[in-house]
Short mmCIF file of N, CA and C in Angstrom, two decimals:
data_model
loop_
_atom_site.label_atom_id
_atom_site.label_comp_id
_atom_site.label_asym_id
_atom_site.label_seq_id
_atom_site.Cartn_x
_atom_site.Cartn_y
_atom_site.Cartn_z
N UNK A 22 -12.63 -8.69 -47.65
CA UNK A 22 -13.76 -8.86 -46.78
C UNK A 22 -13.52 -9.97 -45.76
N UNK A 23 -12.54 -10.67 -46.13
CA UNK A 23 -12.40 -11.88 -45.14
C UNK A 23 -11.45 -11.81 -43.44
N UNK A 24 -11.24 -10.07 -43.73
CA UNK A 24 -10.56 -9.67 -42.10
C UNK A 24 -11.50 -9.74 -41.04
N UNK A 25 -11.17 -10.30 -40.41
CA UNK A 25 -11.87 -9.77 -38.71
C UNK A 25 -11.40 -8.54 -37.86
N UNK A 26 -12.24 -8.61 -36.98
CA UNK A 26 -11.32 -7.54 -36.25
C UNK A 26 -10.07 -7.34 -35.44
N UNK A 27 -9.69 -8.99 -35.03
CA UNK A 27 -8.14 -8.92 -34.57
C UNK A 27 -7.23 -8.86 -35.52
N UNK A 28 -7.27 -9.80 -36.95
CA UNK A 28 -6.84 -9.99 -37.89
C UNK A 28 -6.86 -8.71 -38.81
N UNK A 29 -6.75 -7.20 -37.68
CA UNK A 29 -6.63 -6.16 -39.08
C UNK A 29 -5.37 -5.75 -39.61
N UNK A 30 -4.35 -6.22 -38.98
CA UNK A 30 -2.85 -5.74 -39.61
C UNK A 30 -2.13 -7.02 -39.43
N UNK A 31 -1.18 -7.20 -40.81
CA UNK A 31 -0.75 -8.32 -40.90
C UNK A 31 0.71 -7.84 -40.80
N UNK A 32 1.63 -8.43 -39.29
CA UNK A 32 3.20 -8.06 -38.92
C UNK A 32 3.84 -9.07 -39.28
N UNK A 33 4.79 -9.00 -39.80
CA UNK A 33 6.21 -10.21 -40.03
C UNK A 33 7.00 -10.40 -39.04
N UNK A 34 7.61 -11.45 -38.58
CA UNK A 34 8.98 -11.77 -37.71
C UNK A 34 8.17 -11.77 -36.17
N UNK A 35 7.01 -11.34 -35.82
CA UNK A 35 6.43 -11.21 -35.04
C UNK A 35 5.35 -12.32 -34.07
N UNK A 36 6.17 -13.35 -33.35
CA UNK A 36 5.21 -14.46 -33.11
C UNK A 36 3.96 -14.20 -31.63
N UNK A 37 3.14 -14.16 -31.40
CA UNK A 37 2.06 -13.77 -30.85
C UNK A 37 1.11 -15.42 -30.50
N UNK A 38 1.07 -15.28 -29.22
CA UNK A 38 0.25 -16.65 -28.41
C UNK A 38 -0.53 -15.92 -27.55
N UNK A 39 -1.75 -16.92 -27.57
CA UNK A 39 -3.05 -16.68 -26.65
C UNK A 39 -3.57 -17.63 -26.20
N UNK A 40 -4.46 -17.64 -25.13
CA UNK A 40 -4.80 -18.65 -24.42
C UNK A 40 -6.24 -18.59 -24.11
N UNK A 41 -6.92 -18.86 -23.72
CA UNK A 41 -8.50 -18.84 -24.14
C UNK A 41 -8.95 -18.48 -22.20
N UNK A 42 -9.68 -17.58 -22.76
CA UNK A 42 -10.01 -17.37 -20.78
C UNK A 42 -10.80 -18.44 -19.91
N UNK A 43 -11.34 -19.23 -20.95
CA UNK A 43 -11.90 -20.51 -20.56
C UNK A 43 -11.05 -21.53 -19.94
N UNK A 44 -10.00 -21.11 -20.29
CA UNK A 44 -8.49 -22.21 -20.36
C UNK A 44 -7.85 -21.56 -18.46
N UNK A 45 -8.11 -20.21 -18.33
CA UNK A 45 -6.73 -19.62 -17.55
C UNK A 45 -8.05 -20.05 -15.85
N UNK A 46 -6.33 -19.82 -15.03
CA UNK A 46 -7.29 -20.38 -13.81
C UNK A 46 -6.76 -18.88 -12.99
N UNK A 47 -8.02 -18.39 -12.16
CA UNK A 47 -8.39 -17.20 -12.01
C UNK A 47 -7.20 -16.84 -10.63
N UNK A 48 -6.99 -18.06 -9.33
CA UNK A 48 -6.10 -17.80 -8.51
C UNK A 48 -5.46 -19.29 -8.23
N UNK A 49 -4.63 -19.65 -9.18
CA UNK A 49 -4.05 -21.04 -8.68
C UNK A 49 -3.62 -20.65 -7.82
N UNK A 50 -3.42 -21.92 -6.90
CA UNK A 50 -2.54 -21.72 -6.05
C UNK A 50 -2.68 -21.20 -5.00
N UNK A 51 -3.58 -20.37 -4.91
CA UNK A 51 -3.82 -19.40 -3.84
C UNK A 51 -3.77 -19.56 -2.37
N UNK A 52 -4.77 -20.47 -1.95
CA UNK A 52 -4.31 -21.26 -0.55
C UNK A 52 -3.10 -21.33 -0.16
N UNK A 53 -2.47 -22.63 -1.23
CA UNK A 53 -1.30 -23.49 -0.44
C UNK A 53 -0.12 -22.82 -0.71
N UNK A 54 -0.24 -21.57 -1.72
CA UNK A 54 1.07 -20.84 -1.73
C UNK A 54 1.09 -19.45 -1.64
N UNK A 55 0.21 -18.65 -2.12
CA UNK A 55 0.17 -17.29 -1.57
C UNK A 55 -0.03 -16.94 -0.59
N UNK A 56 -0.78 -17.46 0.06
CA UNK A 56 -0.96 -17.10 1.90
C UNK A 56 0.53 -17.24 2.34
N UNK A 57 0.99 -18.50 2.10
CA UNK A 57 2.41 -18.83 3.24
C UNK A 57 3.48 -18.13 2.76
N UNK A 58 3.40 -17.45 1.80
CA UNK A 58 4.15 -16.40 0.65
C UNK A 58 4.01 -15.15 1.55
N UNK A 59 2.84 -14.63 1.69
CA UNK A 59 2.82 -13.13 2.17
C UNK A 59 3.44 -13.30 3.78
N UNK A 60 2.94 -14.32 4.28
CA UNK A 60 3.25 -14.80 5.68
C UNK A 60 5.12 -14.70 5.94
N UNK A 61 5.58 -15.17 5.22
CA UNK A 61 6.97 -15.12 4.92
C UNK A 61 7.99 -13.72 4.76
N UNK A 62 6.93 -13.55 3.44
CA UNK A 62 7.77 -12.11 2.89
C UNK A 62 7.63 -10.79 4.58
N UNK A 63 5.79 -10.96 5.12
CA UNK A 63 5.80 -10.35 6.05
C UNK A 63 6.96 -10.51 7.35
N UNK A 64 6.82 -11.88 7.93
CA UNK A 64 7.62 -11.68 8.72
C UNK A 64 9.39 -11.71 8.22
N UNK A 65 10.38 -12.34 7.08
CA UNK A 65 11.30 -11.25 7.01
C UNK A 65 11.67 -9.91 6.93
N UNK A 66 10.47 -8.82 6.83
CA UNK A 66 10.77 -7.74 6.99
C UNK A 66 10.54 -7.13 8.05
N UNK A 67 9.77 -7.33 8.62
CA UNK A 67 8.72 -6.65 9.72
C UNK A 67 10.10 -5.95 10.70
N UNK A 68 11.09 -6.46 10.92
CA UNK A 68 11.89 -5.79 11.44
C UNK A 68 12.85 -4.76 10.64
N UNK A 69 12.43 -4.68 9.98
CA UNK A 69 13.64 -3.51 8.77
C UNK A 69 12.19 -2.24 8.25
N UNK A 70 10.91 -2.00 9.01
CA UNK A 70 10.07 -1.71 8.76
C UNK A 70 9.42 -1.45 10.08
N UNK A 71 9.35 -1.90 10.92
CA UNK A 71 8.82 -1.38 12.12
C UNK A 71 8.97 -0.30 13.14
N UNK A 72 10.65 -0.64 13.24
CA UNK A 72 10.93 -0.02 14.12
C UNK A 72 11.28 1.67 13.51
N UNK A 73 11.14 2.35 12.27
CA UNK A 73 10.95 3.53 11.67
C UNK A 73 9.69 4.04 11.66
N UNK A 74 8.72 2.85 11.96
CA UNK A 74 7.28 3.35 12.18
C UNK A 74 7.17 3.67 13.20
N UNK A 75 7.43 3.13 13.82
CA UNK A 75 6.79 3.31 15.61
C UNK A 75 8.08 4.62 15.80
N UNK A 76 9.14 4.83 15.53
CA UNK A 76 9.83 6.02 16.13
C UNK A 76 8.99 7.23 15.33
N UNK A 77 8.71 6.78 14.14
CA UNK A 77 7.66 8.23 13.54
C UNK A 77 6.34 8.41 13.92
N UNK A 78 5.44 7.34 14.59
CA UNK A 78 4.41 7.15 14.89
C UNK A 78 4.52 7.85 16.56
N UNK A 79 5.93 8.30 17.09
CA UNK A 79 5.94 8.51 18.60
C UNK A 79 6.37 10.14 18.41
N UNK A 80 7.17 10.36 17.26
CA UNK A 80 7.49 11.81 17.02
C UNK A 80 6.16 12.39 16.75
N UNK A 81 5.51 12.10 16.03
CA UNK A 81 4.43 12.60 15.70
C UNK A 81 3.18 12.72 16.68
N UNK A 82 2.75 11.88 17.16
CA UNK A 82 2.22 12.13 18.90
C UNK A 82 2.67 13.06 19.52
N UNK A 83 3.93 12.97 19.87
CA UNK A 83 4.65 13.89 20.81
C UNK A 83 4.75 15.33 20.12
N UNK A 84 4.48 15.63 18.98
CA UNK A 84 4.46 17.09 18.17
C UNK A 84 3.29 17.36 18.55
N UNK A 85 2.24 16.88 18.28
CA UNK A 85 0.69 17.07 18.51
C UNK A 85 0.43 17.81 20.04
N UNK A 86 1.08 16.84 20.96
CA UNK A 86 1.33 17.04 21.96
C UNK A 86 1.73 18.31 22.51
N UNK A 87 3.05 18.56 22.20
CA UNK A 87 3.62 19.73 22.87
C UNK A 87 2.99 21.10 21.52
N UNK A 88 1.67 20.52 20.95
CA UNK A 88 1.71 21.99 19.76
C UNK A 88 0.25 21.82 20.65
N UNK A 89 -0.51 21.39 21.20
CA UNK A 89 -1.66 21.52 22.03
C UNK A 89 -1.18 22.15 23.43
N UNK A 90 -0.32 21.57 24.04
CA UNK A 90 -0.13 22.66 24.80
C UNK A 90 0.45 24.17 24.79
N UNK A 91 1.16 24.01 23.36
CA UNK A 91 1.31 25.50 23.40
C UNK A 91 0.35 26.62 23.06
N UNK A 92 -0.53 26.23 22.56
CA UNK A 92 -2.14 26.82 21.83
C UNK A 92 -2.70 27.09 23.62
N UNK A 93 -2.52 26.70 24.50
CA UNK A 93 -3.27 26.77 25.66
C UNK A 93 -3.00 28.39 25.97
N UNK A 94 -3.73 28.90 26.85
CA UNK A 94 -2.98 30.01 27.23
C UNK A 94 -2.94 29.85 28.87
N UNK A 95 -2.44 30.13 29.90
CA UNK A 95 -2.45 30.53 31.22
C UNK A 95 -3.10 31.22 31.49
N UNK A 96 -4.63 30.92 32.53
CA UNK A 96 -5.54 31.72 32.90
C UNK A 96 -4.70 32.96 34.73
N UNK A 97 -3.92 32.64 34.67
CA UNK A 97 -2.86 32.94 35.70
C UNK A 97 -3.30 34.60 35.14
N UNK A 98 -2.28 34.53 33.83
CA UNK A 98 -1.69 35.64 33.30
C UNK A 98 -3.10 36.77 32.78
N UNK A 99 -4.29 36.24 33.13
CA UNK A 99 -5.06 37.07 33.14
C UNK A 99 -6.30 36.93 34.04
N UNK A 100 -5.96 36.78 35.11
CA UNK A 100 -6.83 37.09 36.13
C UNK A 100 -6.75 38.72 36.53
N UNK A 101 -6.09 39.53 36.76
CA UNK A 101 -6.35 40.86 37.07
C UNK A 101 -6.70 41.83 36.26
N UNK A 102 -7.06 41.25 34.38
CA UNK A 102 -7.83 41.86 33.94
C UNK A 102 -9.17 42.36 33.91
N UNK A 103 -9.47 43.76 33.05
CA UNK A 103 -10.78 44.43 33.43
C UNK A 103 -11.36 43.91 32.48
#
């Protein structure tokens, strides 16, 4: 009767630590190092990443493009219809 509910299986060789949520801090750090972190990681890549966007971001325009004008039809080619 004296188990709890974490305490329901007892493992050997097995060492297990916890920390109390009262204890943990929710975003250390956050300011003075994750901002200048993403800032960083962003601009070393931005060039190994951009320039595949914008050439797919211009193919893709330009498909749209020439698939709208082909949907058009020439009112030319039917003016002397009845």
């Amino acid at each position: 009767m004296g188990r709890h509910f974490g305490d329901l299986a007892r493992v050997r060789h097995v060492i297990t630590y916890s920390l109390s949520p009262f204890e943990q801090r929710a975003f250390p750090n956050y300011f003075s190092k994750g901002i200048p972190n993403v800032w960083r990681r962003v601009t070393a890549s931005i060039f190994k990443v951009a320039p595949p966007m914008l050439a797919m971001y211009i193919t893709y325009t330009w498909g749209n493009h020439v698939h709208e004008q082909g949907k058009k039809k020439d009112p030319k080619l039917y003016e002397n219809d009845e």
